[in-house]
CSV table of C-alpha atoms in Angstrom, one decimal:
chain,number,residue,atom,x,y,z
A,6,UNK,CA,119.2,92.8,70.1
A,7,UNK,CA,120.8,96.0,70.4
A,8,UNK,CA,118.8,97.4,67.1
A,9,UNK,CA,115.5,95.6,68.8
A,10,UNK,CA,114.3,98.4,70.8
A,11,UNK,CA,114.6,100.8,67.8
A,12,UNK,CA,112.9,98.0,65.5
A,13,UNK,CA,110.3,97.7,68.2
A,14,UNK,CA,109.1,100.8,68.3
A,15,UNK,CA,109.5,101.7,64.8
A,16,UNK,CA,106.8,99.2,64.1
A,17,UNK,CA,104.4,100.1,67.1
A,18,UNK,CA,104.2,103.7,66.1
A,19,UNK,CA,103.3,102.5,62.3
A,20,UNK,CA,107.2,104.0,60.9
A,21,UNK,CA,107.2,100.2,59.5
A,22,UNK,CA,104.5,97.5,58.5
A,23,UNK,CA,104.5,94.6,60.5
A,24,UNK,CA,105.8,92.5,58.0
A,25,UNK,CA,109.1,94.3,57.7
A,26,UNK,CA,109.3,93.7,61.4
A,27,UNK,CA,109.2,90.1,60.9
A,28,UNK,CA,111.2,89.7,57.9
A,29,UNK,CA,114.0,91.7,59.8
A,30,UNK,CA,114.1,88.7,62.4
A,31,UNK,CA,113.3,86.2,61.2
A,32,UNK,CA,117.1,85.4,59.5
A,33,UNK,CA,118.2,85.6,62.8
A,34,UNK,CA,115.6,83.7,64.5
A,35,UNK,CA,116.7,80.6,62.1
A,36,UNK,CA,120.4,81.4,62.5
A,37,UNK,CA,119.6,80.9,65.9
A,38,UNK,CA,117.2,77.1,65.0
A,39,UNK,CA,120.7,76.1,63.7
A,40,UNK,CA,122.7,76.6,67.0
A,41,UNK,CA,120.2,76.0,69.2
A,42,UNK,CA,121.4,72.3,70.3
A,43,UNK,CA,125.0,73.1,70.4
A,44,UNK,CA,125.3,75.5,72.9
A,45,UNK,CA,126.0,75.5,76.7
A,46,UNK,CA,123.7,75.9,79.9
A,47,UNK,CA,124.8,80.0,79.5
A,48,UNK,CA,124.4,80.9,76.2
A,49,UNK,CA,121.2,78.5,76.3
A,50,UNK,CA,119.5,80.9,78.4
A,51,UNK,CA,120.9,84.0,76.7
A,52,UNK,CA,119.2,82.5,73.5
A,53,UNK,CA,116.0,82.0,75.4
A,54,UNK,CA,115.6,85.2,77.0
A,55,UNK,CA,116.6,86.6,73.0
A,56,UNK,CA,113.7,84.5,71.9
A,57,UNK,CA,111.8,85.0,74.1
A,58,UNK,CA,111.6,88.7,73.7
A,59,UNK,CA,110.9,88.6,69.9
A,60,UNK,CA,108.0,86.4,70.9
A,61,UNK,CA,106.8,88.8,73.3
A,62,UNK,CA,107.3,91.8,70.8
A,63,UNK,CA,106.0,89.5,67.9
A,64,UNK,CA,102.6,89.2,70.2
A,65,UNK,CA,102.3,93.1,71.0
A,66,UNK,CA,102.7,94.0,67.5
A,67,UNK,CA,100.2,91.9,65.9
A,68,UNK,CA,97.3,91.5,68.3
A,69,UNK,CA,96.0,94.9,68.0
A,70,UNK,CA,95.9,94.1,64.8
A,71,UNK,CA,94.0,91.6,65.5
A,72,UNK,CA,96.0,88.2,65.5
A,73,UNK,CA,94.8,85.8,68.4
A,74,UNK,CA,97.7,84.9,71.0
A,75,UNK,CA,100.3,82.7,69.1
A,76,UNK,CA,98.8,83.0,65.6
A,77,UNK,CA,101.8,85.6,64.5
A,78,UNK,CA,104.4,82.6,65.3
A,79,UNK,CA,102.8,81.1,62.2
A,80,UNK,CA,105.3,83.5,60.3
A,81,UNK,CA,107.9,82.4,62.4
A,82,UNK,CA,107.4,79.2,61.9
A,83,UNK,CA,111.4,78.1,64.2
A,84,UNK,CA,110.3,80.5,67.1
A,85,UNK,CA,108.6,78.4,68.9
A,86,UNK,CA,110.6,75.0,68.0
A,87,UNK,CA,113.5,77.0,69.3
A,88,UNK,CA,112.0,77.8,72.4
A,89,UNK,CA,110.5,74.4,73.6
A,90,UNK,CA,114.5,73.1,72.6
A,91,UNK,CA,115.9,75.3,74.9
A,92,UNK,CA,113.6,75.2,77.9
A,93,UNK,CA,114.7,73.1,80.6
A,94,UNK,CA,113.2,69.3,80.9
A,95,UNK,CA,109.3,70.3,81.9
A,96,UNK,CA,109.8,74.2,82.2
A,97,UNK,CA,108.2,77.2,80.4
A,98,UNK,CA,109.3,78.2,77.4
A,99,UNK,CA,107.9,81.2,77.0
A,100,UNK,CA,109.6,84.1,78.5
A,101,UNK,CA,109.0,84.0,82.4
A,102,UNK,CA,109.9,86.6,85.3
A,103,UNK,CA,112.7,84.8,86.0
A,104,UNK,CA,114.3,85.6,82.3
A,105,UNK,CA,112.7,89.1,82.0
A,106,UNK,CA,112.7,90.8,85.3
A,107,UNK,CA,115.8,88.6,87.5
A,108,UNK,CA,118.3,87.3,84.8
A,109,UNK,CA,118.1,90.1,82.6
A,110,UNK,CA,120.5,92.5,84.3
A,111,UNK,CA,123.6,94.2,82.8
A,112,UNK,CA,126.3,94.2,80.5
A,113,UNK,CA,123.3,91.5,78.8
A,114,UNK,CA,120.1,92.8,79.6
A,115,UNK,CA,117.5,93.3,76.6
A,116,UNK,CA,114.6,96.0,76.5
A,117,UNK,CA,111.2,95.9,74.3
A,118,UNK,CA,111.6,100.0,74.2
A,119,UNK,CA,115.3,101.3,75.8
A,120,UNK,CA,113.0,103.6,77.5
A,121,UNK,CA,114.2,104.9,80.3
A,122,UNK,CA,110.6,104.2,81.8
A,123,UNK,CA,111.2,100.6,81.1
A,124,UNK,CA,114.6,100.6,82.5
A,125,UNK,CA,112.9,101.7,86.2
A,126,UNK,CA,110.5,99.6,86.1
A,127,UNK,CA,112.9,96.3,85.8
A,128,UNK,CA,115.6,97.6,87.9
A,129,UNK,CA,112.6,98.7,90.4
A,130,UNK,CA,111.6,94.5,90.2
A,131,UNK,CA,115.0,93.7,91.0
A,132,UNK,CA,115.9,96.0,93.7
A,133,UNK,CA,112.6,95.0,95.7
A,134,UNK,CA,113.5,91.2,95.5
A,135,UNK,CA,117.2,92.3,97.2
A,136,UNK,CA,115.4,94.4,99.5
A,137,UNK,CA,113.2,91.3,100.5
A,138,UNK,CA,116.1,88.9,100.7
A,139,UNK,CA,117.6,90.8,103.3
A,140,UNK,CA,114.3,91.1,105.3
A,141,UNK,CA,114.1,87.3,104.9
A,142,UNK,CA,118.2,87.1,106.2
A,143,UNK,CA,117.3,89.5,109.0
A,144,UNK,CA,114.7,87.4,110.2
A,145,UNK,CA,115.9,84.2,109.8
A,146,UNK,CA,117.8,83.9,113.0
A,147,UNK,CA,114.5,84.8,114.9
A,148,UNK,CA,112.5,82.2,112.7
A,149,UNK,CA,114.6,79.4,113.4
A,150,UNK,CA,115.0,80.8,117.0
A,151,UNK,CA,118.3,80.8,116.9
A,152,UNK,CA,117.7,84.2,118.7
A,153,UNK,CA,115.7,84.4,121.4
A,154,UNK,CA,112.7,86.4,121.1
A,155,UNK,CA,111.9,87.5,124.5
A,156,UNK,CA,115.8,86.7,125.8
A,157,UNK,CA,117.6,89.6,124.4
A,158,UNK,CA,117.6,92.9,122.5
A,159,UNK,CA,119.5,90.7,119.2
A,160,UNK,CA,116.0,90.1,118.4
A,161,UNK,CA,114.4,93.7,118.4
A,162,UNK,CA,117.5,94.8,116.9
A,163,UNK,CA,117.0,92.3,113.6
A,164,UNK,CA,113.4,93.2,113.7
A,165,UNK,CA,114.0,96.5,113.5
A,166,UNK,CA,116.2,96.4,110.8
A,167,UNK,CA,114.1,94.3,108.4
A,168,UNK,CA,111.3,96.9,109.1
A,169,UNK,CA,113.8,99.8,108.0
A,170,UNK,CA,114.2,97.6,104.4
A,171,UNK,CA,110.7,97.4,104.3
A,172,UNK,CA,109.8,100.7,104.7
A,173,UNK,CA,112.3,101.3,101.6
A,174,UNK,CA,110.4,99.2,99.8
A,175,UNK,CA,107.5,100.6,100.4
A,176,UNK,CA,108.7,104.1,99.1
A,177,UNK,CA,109.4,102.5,95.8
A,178,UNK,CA,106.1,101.8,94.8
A,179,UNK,CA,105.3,105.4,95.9
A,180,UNK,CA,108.4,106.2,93.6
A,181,UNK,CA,106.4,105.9,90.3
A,182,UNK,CA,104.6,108.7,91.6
A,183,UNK,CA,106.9,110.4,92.8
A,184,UNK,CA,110.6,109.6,93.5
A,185,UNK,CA,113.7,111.2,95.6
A,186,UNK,CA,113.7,113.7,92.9
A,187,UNK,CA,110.2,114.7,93.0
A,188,UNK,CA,109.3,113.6,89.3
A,189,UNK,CA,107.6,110.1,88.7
A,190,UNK,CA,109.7,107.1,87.7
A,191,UNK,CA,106.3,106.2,85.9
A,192,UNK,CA,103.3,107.8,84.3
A,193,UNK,CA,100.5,105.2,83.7
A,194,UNK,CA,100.4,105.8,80.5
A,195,UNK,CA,104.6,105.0,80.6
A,196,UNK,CA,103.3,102.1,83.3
A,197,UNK,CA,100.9,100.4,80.4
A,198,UNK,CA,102.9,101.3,77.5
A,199,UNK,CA,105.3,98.8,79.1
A,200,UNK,CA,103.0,96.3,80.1
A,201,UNK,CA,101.7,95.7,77.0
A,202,UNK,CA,105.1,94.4,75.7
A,203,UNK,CA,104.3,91.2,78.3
A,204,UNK,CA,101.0,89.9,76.9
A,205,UNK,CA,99.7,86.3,76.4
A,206,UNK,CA,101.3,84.1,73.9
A,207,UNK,CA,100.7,80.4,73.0
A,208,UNK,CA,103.5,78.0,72.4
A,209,UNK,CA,103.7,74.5,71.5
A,210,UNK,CA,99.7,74.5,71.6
A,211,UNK,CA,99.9,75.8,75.4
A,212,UNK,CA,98.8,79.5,76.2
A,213,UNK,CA,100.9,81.6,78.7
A,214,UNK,CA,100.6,84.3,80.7
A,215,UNK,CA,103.2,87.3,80.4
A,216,UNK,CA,106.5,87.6,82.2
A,217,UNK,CA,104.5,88.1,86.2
A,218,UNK,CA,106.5,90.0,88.9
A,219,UNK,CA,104.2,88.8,91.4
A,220,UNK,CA,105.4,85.2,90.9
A,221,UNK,CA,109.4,86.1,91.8
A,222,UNK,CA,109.6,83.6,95.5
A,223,UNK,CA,111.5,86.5,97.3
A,224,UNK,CA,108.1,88.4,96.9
A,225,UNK,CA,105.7,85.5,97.9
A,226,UNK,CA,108.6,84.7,100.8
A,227,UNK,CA,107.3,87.4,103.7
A,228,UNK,CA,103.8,86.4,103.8
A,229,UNK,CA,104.9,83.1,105.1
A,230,UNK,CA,108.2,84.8,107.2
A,231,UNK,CA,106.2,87.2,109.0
A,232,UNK,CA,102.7,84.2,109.2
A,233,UNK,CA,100.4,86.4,106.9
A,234,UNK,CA,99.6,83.5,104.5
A,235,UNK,CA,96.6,81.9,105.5
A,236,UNK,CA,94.8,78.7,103.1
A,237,UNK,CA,93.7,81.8,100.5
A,238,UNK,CA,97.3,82.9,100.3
A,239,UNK,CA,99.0,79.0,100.1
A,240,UNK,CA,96.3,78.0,97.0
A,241,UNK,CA,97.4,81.0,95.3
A,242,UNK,CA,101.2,80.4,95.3
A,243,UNK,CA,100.5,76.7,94.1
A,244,UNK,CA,98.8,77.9,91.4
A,245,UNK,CA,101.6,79.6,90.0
A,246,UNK,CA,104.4,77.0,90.8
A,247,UNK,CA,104.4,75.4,87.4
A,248,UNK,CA,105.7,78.9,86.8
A,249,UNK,CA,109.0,78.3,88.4
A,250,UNK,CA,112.2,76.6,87.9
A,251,UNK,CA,113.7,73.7,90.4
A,252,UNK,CA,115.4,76.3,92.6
A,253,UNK,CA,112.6,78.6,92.9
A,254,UNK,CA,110.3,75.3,94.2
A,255,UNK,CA,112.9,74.6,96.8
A,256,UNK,CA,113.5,78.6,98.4
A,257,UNK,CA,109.3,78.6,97.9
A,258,UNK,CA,109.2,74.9,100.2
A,259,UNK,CA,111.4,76.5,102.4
A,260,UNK,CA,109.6,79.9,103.0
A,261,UNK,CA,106.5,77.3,103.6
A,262,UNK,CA,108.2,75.4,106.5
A,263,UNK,CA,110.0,77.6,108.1
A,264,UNK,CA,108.2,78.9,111.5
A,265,UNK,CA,107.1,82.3,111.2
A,266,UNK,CA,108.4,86.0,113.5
A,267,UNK,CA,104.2,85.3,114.7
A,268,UNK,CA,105.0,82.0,115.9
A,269,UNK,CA,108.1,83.3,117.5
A,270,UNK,CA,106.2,86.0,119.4
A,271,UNK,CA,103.7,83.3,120.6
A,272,UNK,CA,106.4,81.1,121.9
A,273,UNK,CA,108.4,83.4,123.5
A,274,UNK,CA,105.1,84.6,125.5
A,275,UNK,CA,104.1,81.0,126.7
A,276,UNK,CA,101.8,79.7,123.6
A,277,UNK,CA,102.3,76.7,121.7
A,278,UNK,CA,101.7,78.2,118.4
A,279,UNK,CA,100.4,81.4,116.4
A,280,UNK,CA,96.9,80.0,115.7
A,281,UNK,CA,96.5,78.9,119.7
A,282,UNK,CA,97.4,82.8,120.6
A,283,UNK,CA,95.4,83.9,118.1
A,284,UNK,CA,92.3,83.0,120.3
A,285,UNK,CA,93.7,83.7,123.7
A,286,UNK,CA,92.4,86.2,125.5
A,287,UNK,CA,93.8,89.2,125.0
A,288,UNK,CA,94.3,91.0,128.2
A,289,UNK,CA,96.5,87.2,128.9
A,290,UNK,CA,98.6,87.5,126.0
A,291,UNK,CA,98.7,91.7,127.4
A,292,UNK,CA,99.8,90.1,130.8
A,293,UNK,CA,102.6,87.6,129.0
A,294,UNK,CA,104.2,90.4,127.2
A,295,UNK,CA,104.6,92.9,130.1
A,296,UNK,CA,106.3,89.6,132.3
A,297,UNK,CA,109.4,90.3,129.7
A,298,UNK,CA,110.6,93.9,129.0
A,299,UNK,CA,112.7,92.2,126.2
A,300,UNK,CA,109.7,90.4,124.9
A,301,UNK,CA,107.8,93.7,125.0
A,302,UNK,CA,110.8,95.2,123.0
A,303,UNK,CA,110.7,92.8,120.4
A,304,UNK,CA,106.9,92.7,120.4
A,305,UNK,CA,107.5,97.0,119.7
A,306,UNK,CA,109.7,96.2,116.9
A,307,UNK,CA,107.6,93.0,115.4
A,308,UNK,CA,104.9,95.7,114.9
A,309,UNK,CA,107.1,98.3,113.0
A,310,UNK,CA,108.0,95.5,110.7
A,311,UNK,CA,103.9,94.3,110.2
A,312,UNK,CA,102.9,98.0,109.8
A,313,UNK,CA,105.7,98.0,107.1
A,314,UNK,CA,105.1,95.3,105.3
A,315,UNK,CA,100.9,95.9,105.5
A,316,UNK,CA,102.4,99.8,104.3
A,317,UNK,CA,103.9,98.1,101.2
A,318,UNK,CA,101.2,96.6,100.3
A,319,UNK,CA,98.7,99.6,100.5
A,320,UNK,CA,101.5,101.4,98.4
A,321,UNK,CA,101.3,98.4,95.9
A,322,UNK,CA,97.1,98.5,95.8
A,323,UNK,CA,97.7,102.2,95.5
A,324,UNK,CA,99.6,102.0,92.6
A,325,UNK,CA,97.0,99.7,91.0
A,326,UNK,CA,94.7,102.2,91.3
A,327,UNK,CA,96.4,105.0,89.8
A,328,UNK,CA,98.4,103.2,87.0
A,329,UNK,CA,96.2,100.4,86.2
A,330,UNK,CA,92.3,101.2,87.3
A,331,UNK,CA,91.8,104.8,86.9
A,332,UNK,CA,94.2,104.6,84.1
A,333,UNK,CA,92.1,102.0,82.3
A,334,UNK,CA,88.9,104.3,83.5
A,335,UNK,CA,89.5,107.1,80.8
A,336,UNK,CA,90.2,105.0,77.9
A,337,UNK,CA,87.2,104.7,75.2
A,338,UNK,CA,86.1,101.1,74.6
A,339,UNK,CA,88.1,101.2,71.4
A,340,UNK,CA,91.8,102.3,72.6
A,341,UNK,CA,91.0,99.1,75.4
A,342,UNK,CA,90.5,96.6,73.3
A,343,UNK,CA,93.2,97.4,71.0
A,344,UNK,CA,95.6,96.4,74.3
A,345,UNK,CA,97.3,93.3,74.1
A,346,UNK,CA,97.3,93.2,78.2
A,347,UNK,CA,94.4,95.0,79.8
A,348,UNK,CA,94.4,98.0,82.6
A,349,UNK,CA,92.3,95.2,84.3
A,350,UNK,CA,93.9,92.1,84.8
A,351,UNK,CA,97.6,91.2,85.7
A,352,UNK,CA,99.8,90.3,83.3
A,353,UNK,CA,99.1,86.6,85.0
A,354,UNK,CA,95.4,87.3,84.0
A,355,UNK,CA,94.7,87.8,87.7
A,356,UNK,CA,92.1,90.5,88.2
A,357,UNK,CA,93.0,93.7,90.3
A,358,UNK,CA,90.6,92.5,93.4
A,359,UNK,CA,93.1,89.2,93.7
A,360,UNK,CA,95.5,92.0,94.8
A,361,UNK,CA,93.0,94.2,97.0
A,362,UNK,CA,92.2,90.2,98.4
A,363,UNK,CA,95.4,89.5,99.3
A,364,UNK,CA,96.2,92.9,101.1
A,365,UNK,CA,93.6,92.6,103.0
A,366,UNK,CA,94.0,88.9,104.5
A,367,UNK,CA,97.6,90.7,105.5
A,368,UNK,CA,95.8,93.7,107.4
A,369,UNK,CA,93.3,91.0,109.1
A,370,UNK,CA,95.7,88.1,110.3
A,371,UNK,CA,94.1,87.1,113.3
A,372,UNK,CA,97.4,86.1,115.4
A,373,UNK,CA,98.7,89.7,114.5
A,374,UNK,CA,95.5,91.5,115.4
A,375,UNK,CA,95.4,89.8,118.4
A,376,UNK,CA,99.2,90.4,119.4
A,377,UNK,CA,98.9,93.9,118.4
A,378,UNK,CA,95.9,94.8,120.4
A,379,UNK,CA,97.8,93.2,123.6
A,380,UNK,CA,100.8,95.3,123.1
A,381,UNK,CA,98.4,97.9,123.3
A,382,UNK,CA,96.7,97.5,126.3
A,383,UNK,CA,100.6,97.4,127.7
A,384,UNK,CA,101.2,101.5,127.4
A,385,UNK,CA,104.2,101.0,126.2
A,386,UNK,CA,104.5,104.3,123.8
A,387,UNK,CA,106.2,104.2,120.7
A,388,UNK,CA,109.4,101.7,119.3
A,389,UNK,CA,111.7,102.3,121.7
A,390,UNK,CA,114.8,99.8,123.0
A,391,UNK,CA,116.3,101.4,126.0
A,392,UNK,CA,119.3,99.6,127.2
A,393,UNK,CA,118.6,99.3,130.9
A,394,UNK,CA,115.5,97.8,130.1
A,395,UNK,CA,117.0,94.9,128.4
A,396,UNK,CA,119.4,92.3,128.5
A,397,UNK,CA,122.3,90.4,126.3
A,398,UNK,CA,122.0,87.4,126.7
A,399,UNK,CA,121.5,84.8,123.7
């Protein structure tokens, strides 16, 4: 695997013929067939995710040349025997995000390229899920209302905070245009150059989609932390839950159930739930909030965190557009089609306006607008917690 990258691209860029490609791994993909069945739970998924990249590079290699999804395993004819051996009982043997983007960190962490443009883009991936399982620790205590929302500044002050993650997170999208450094983490030609090495393969007789970011819990988590995810939202998560893994299904059931910082905020000023303040009038829910100068604090802080998380998701949509869309744009229908993942469609084989769709049910919420538009109508001028004006108990 450390010659791969250099294998890789020797091939793509026409240096070798695909069939010296394949008769370089495919010794060590049957070394492999022969110790499949006697190896442990960790070396089991070290194979898998090895595997599973040939398969991947295997597929980027030959369907521009014109070799339907899973035909090329046809020369590798233990590959996908391998794979559906080492999967876990009713999981996915082809690569997923969990083994490309999450798992496959250092010292073992296997490229399609050794780009240093690949290398951002993963360790971009995994830094955004941290970023979002501190957001979902930060407000977990105001969820579970372990914290009271309208009782003390602990609330504003956790709010806060998780908007302050967010707002990092939000910058890192805008860093593939432009980082700290002022030079982009990733062209869109870099950005599509490395998407292409994720493209649809068929295993076992089943097609799969590529390796999907999107479907990582910790990102699908806030919608349902922060009450964004309406019906729209809930069907689209189900549809990718064959996706995951036992403990992805049970964080995902979690994120789910758990009351959302919305419902908090409607609690805390008198309603039984976010859906029942959603309707109320809104110069009533104005009057509720200004009864609590606590409540109005963490009301000031609940909208930094929604305007940063709706921020992120602009930034996201934006860099669709400029790294996926316009990209795609100024292509000739030749160079397109050669593309074993297209500038117009996820790697999941969502289309872009799935994306635009979701970002927009986020900037709509009902229960927010309406909670937004009361805090309003209280004049209460920008995020501010100013310590006579609240109190400490829990």
């Amino acid at each position: 695997m450390k010659d791969f990258p250099l294998l890789n691209c020797a091939c793509r860029d026409g240096r070798i013929a695909l069939g010296v490609w394949l008769s370089t791994v495919t010794p060590i993909v049957d070394a492999v067939a022969s110790i499949a069945g006697t190896v442990g739970p960790d070396d089991a998924d070290l194979l898998r995710r090895g595997c599973g990249m040939v398969v991947l590079a295997a597929e980027r290699l030959a369907q521009p040349l014109g070799f339907p999804p899973g035909a090329i395993l046809t020369r590798l004819p233990k590959l996908d025997k391998v794979l559906v051996g080492l999967a876990d009982p009713g999981g996915r043997p082809a690569l997923s995000h969990k083994g490309y983007w999450l798992t496959n960190v250092p010292p073992v962490q296997f490229t399609f390229t050794g780009s240093a443009y690949e290398r951002f883009f993963m360790t971009a991936v995994v830094s955004q899920t941290i970023m979002r399982q501190a957001v979902h620790g930060l407000l977990a205590p105001v969820c579970a209302g372990d914290v009271r929302t309208g009782g003390s500044s602990v609330a504003s002050r956790l709010l806060l905070a998780a908007a302050a993650v967010l707002d990092q997170a939000q910058q890192q999208f805008r860093d593939f245009n432009r980082g700290p450094d002022g030079l982009p983490g990733q062209t869109p030609a870099q950005f599509n150059e490395m998407r292409v090495w994720l493209p649809k393969t068929r295993i076992a007789g089943k097609l799969y989609g590529g390796p999907n970011a999107a479907y990582i819990v910790d990102m699908a988590g806030t919608d349902f932390l922060l009450g964004t995810a309406d019906e729209h939202y809930e069907r689209y998560v189900q549809g990718f839950v064959p996706e995951l893994d036992g403990d992805e299904r049970r964080l995902l059931h979690t994120y789910m159930t758990t009351p959302s910082v919305i419902d908090a905020l409607s609690a805390a000023a008198g309603y039984s739930d976010a859906a029942t303040m959603s309707v109320a009038p809104t110069d009533e829910v104005a009057s509720r909030l200004r009864s609590s100068r606590n409540l109005l604090a963490a009301g000031e802080a609940a909208r930094a965190l929604y305007r940063s998380f709706c921020g992120g998701s602009g930034a996201h949509v934006g860099l669709i557009n400029t790294h996926l869309t316009q990209y795609g744009a100024g292509l000739t229908p030749a160079e397109r089609s050669a593309l074993p993942v297209d500038p117009g469609t996820g790697v999941g084989g969502h289309g872009h306006e799935h994306t635009r769709r979701l970002h927009d049910t986020r900037r709509t919420n009902a229960a927010w607008k309406n909670f937004l538009v009361a805090l309003k109508m209280t004049d209460t001028g920008p995020t501010a917690i100013r310590k006579e004006e609240v109190t400490h108990e829990r």
